[in-house]
mmCIF file of C-alpha atoms and ligand atoms in Angstrom:
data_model
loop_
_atom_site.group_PDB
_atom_site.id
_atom_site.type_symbol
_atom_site.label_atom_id
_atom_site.label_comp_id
_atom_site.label_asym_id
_atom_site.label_seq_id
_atom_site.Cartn_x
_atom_site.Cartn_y
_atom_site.Cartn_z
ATOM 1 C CA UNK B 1 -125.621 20.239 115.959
ATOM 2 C CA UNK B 2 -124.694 23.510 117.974
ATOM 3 C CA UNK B 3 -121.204 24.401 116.548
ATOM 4 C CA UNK B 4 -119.088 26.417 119.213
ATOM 5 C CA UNK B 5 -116.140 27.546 117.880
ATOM 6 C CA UNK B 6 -117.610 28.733 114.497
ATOM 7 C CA UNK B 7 -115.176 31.709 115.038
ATOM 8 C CA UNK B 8 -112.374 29.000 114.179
ATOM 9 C CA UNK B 9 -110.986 28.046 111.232
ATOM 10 C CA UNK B 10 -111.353 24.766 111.773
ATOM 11 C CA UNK B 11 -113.854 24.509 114.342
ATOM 12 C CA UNK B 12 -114.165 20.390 114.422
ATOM 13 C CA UNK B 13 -110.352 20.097 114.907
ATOM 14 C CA UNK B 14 -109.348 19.654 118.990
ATOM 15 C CA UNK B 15 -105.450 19.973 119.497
ATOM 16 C CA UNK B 16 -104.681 18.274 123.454
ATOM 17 C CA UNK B 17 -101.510 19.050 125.061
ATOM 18 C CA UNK B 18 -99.649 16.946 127.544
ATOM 19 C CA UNK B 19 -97.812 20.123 130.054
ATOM 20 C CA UNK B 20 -94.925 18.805 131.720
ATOM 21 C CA UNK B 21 -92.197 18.489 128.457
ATOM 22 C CA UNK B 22 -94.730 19.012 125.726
ATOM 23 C CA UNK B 23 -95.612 22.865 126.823
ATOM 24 C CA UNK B 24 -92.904 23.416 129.185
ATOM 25 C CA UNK B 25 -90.053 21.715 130.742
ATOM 26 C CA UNK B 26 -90.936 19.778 133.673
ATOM 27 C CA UNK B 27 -92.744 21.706 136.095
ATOM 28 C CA UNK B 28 -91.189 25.080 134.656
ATOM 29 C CA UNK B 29 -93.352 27.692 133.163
ATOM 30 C CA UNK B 30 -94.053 27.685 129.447
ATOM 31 C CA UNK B 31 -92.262 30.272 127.211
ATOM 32 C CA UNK B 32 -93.571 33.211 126.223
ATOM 33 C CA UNK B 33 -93.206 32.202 122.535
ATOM 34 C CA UNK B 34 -94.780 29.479 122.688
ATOM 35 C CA UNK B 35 -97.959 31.096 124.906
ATOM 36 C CA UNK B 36 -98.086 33.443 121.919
ATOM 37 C CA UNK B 37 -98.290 30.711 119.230
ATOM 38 C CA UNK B 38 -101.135 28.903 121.346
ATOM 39 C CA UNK B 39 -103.098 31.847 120.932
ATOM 40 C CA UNK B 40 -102.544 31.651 117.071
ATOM 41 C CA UNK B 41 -103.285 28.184 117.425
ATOM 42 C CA UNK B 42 -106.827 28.848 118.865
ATOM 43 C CA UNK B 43 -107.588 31.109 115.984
ATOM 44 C CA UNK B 44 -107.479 27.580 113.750
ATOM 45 C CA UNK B 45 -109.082 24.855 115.941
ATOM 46 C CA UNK B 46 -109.943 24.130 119.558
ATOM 47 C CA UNK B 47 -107.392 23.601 121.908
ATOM 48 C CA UNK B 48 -106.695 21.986 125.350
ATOM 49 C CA UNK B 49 -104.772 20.783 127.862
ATOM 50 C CA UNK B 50 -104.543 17.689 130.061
ATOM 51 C CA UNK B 51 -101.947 17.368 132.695
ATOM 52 C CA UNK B 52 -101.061 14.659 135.680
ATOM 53 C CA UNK B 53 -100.593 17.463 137.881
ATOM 54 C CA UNK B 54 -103.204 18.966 139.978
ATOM 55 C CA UNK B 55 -104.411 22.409 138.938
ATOM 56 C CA UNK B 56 -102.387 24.662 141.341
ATOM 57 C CA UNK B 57 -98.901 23.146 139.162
ATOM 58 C CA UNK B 58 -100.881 23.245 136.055
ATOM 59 C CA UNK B 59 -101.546 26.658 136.419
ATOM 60 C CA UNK B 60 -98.098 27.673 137.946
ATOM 61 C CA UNK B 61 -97.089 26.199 134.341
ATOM 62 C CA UNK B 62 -99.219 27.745 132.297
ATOM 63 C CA UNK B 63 -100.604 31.157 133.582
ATOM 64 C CA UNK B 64 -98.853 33.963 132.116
ATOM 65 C CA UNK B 65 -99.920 37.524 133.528
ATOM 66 C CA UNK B 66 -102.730 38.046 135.802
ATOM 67 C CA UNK B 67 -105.338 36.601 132.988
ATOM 68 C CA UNK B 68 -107.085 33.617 134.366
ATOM 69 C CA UNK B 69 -105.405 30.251 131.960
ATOM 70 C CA UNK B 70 -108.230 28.308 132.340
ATOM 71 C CA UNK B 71 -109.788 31.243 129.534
ATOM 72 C CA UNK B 72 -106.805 31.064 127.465
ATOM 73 C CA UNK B 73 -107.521 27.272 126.739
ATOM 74 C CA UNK B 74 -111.092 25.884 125.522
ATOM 75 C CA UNK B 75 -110.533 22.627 127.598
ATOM 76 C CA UNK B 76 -108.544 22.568 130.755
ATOM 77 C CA UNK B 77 -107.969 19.291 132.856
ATOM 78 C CA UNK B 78 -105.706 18.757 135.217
ATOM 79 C CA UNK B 79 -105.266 15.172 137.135
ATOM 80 C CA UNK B 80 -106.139 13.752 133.823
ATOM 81 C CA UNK B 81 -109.066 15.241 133.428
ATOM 82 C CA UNK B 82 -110.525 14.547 137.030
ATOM 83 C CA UNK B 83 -110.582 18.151 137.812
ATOM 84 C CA UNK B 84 -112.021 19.698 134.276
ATOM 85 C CA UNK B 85 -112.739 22.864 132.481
ATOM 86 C CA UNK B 86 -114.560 23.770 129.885
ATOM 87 C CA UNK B 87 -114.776 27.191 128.401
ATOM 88 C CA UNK B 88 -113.728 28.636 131.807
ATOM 89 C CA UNK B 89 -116.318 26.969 133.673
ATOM 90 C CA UNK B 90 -115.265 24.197 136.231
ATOM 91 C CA UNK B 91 -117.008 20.561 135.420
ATOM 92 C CA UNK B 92 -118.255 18.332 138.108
ATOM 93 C CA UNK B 93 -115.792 15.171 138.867
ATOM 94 C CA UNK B 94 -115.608 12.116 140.654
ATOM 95 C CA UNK B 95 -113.243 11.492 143.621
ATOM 96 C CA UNK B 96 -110.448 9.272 144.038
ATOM 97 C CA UNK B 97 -111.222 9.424 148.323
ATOM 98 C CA UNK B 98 -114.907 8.745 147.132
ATOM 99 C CA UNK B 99 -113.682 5.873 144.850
ATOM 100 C CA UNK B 100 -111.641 4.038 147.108
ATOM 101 C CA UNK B 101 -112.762 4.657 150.841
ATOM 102 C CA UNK B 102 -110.965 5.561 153.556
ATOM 103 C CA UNK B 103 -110.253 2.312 155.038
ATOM 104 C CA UNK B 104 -108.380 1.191 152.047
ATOM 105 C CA UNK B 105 -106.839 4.489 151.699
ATOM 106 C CA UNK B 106 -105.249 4.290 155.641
ATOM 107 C CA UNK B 107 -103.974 0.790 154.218
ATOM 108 C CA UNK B 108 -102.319 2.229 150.908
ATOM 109 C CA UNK B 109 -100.804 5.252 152.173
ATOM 110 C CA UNK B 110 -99.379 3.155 155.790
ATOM 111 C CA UNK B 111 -97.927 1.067 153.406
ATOM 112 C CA UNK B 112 -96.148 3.547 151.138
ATOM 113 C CA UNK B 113 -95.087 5.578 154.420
ATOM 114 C CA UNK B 114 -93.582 2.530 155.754
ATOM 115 C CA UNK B 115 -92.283 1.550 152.441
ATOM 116 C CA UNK B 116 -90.352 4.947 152.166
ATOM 117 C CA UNK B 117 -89.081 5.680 155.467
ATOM 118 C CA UNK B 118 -87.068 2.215 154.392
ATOM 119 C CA UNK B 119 -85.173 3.602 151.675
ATOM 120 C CA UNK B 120 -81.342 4.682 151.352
ATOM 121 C CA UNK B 121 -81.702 7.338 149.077
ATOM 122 C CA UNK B 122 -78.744 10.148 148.599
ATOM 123 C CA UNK B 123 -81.198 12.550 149.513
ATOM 124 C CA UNK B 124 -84.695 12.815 151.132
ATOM 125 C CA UNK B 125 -87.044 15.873 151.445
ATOM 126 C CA UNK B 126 -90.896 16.042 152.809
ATOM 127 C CA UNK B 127 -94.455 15.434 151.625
ATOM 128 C CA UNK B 128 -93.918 12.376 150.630
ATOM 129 C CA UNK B 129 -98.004 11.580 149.814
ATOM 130 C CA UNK B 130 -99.621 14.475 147.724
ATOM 131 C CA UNK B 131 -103.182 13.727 148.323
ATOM 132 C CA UNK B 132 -105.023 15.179 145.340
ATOM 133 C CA UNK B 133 -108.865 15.183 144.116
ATOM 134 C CA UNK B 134 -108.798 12.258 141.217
ATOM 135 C CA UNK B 135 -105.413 10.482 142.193
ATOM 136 C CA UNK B 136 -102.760 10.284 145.237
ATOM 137 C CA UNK B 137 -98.787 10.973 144.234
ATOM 138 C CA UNK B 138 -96.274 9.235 145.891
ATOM 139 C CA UNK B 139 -92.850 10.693 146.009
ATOM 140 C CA UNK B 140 -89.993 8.965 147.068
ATOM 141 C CA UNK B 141 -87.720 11.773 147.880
ATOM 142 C CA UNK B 142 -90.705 14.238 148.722
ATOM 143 C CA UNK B 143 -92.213 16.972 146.378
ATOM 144 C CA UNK B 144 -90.228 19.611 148.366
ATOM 145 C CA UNK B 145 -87.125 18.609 145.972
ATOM 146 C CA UNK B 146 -85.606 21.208 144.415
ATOM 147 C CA UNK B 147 -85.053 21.511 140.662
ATOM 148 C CA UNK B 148 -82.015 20.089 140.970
ATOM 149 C CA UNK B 149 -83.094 17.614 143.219
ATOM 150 C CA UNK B 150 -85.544 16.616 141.078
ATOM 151 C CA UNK B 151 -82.852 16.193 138.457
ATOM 152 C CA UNK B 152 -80.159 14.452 140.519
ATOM 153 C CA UNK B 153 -83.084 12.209 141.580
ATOM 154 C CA UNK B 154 -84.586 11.639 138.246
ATOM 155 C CA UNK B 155 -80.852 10.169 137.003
ATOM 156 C CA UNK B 156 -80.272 7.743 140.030
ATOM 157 C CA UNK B 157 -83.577 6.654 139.891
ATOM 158 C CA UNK B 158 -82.480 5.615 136.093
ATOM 159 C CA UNK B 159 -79.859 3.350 137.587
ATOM 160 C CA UNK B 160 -81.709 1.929 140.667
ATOM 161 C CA UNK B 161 -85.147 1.441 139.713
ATOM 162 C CA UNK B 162 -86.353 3.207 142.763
ATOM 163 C CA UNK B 163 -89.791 3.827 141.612
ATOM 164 C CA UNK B 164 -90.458 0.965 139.218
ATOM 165 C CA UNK B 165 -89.748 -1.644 142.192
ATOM 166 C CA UNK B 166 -91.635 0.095 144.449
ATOM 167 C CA UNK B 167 -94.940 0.219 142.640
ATOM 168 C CA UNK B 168 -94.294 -3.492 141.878
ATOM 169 C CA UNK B 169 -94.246 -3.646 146.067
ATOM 170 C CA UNK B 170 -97.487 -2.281 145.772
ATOM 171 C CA UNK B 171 -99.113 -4.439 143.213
ATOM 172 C CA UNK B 172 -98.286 -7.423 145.104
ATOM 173 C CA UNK B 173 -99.368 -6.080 148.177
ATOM 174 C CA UNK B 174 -102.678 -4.653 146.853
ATOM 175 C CA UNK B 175 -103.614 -6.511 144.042
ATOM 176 C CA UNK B 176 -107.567 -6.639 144.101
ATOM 177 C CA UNK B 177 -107.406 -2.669 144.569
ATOM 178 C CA UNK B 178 -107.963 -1.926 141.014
ATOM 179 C CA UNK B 179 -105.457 1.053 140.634
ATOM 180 C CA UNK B 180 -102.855 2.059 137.688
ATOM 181 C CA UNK B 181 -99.524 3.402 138.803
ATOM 182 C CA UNK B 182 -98.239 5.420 136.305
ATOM 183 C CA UNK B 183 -94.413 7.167 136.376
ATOM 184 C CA UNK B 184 -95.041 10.722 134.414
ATOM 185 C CA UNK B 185 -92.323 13.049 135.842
ATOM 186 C CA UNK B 186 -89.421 13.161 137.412
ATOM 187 C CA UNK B 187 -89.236 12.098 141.433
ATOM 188 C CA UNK B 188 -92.737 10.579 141.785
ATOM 189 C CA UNK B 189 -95.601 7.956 140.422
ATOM 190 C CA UNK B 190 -99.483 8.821 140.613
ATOM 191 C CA UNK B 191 -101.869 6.248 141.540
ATOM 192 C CA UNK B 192 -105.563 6.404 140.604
ATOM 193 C CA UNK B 193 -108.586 3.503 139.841
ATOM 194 C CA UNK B 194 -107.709 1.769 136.414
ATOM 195 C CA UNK B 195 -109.382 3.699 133.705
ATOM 196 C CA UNK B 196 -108.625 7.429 134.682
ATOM 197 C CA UNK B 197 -105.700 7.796 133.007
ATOM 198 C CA UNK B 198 -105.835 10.784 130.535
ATOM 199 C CA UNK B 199 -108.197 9.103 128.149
ATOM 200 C CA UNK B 200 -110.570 10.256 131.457
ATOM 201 C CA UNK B 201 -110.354 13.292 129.821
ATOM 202 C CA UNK B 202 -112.061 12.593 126.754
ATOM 203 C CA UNK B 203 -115.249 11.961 128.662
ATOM 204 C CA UNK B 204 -115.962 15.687 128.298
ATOM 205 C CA UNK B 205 -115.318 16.378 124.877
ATOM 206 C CA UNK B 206 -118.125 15.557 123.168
ATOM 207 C CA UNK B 207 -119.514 18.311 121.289
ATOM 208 C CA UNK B 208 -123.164 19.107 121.582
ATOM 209 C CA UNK B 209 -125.692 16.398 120.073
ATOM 210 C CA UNK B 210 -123.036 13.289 119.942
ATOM 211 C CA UNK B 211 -122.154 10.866 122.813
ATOM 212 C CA UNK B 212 -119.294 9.680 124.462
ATOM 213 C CA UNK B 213 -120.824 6.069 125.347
ATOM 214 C CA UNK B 214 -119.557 3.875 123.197
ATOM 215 C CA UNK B 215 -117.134 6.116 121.180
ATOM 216 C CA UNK B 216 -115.036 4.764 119.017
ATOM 217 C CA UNK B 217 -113.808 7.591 116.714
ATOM 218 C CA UNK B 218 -113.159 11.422 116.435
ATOM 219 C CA UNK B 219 -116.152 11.580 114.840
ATOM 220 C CA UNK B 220 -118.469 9.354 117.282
ATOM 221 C CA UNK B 221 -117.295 13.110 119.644
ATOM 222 C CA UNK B 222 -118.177 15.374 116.556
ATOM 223 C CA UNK B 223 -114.542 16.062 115.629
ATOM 224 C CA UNK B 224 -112.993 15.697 113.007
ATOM 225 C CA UNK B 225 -109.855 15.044 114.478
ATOM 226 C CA UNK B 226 -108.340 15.043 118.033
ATOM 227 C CA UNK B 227 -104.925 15.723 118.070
ATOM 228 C CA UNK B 228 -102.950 14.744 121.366
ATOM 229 C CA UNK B 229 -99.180 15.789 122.038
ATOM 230 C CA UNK B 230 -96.793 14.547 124.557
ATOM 231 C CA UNK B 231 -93.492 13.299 125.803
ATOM 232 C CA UNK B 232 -94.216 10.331 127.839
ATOM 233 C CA UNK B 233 -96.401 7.784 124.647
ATOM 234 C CA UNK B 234 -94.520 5.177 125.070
ATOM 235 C CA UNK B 235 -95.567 1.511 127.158
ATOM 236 C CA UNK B 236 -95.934 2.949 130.876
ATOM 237 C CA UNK B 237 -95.554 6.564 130.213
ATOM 238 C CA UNK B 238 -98.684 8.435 131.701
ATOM 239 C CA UNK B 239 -99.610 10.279 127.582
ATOM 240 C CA UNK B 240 -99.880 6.358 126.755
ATOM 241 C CA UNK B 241 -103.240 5.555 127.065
ATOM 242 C CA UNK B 242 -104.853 8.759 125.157
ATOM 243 C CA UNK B 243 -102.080 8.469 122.661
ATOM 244 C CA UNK B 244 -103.134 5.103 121.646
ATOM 245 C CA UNK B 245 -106.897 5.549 121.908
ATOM 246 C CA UNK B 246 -108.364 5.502 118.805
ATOM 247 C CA UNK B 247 -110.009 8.667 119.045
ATOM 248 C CA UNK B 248 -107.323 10.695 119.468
ATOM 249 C CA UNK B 249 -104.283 11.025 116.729
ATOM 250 C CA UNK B 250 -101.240 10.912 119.129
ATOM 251 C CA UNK B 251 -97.999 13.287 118.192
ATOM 252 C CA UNK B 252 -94.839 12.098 119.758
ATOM 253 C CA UNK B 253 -92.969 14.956 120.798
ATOM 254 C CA UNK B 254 -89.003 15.137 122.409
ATOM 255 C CA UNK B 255 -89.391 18.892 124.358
ATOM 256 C CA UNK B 256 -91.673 22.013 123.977
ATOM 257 C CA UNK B 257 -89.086 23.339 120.738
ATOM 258 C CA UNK B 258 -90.025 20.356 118.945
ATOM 259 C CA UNK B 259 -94.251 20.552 119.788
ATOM 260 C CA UNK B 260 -93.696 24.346 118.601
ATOM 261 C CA UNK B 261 -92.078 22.652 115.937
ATOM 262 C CA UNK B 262 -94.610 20.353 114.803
ATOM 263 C CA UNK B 263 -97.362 22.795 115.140
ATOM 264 C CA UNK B 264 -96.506 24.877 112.875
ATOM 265 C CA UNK B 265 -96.000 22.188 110.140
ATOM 266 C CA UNK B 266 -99.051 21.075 111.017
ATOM 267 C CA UNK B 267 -101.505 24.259 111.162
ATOM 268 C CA UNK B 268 -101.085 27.702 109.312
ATOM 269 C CA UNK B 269 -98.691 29.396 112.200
ATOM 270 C CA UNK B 270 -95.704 31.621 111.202
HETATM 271 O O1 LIG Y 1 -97.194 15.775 134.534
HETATM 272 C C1 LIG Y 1 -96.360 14.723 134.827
HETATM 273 C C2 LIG Y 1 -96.199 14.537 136.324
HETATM 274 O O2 LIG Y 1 -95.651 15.725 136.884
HETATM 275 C C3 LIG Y 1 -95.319 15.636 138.224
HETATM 276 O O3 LIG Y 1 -94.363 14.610 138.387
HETATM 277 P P1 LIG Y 1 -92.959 14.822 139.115
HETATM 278 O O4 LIG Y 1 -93.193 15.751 140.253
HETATM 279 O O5 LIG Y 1 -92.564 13.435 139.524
HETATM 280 O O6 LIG Y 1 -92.030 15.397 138.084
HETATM 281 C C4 LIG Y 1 -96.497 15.262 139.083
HETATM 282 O O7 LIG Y 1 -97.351 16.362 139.220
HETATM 283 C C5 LIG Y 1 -97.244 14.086 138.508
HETATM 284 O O8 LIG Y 1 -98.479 13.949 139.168
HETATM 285 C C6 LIG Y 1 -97.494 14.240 137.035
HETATM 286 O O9 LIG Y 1 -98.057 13.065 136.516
#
């Protein structure tokens, strides 16, 4: 076997990150602190990151100074791993348009159009459909919320199920299309084909000479462990799937302080 990251200490060790309130606070930029200990971190194992967001957020997150993040990480994958990374270099991917066709597209997004401009919400902004590569997003107020939109949003959606009873509108209404809704931030749900939720990802970690078909374990990738941290782990969160898999050993974490936290009790980090 090829070993990569012999300049590691542990070189078969792969430490994921979830972005949005495991690196950062939701879609805020990540401290310098903790950019600095990821850097440490990469001196000990391999490290990555998979995010719902699309790349441009991912890297608005992430990218500190005018060096390129995508270098800073070993894996990068954004839309959960449908737009991918790997040592800098972009991976080909699959696309959710290509997936699903246009004609069922038209049908999905008139519905969810139609579906929103039927809401009596405190507050609405635009771009309510964020067409991305590997998913759509549907926002109920519109991604041009402020911050503390998002937050005001994010509270009354708490109380009035805004988002949960509208993806169950859309199951009923499109229940042979095969997709997973999943609610990961704060004013919107993505929607992609059943099966690329983050554990997508995980398709392009295999280290040289192993195979992902059929893997079962760390090992059936050549690791000896894949660590995965997030916020969202629980039943319905969008850091579910890959922290159950059983290839991955999931790390429940409450904000970035706390995956800092947990880092450094669990690698040799001052
Ligand atoms: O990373 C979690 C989610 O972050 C954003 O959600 P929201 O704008 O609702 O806070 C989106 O980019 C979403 O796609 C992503 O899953």
């Amino acid at each position: 076997m090829v070993n990569q990251y012999s300049d590691r200490a542990h070189p078969r060790t792969l430490c994921l990150f979830d972005v949005d309130g495991t690196l950062s606070l939701a879609r805020q930029t990540i401290t310098p602190e903790f950019h600095a200990l990821l850097a440490k971190l990469r001196t000990q194992c391999v490290i990555g990151v998979v995010g719902g967001s699309d790349l441009k957020k991912v890297r608005e997150q992430l990218q500190i100074g005018s060096k390129d993040f995508t270098s800073e990480f070993d894996y990068v994958f954004a839309e959960n791993g449908l737009t991918a990374f790997k040592d800098g270099t972009q991976l080909d991917s699959q696309s959710f348009i290509g997936w699903l066709g246009e004609e069922k597209y038209k049908k999905l997004a008139r519905f969810c159009l139609r579906y929103i401009s039927e809401l009596e919400l405190p507050v609405m902004r635009g771009t309510f459909i964020e067409f991305r590569n590997g998913m759509i997003n549907v926002s109920p107020i519109g991604r041009n919320a402020s911050i503390d939109e998002r937050i005001a949003f994010e509270q009354y959606d708490k109380t009035h199920n805004i988002r949960s009873t509208f993806v169950s509108a859309l199951k009923a209404q499109f229940p042979d299309y095969g997709l997973t809704y999943s609610i990961g931030g704060q004013i919107s749900f993505d929607v992609f084909p059943c099966g690329w939720d983050k554990t997508y990802a995980l398709r392009n970690v295999c280290l040289p000479g192993f195979s992902v078909e059929a893997s079962k374990t760390a090992s059936d990738l050549g690791w000896d462990a894949i660590h995965f941290f997030g916020d969202k782990t629980y039943k319905g969160g969008n850091d579910n799937e890959i922290f159950e898999d059983p290839r991955t050993e999931g790390h429940t974490v409450t904000n970035p302080q706390d995956t800092m936290a947990q880092l450094k009790a669990l690698f040799d980090l001052a």
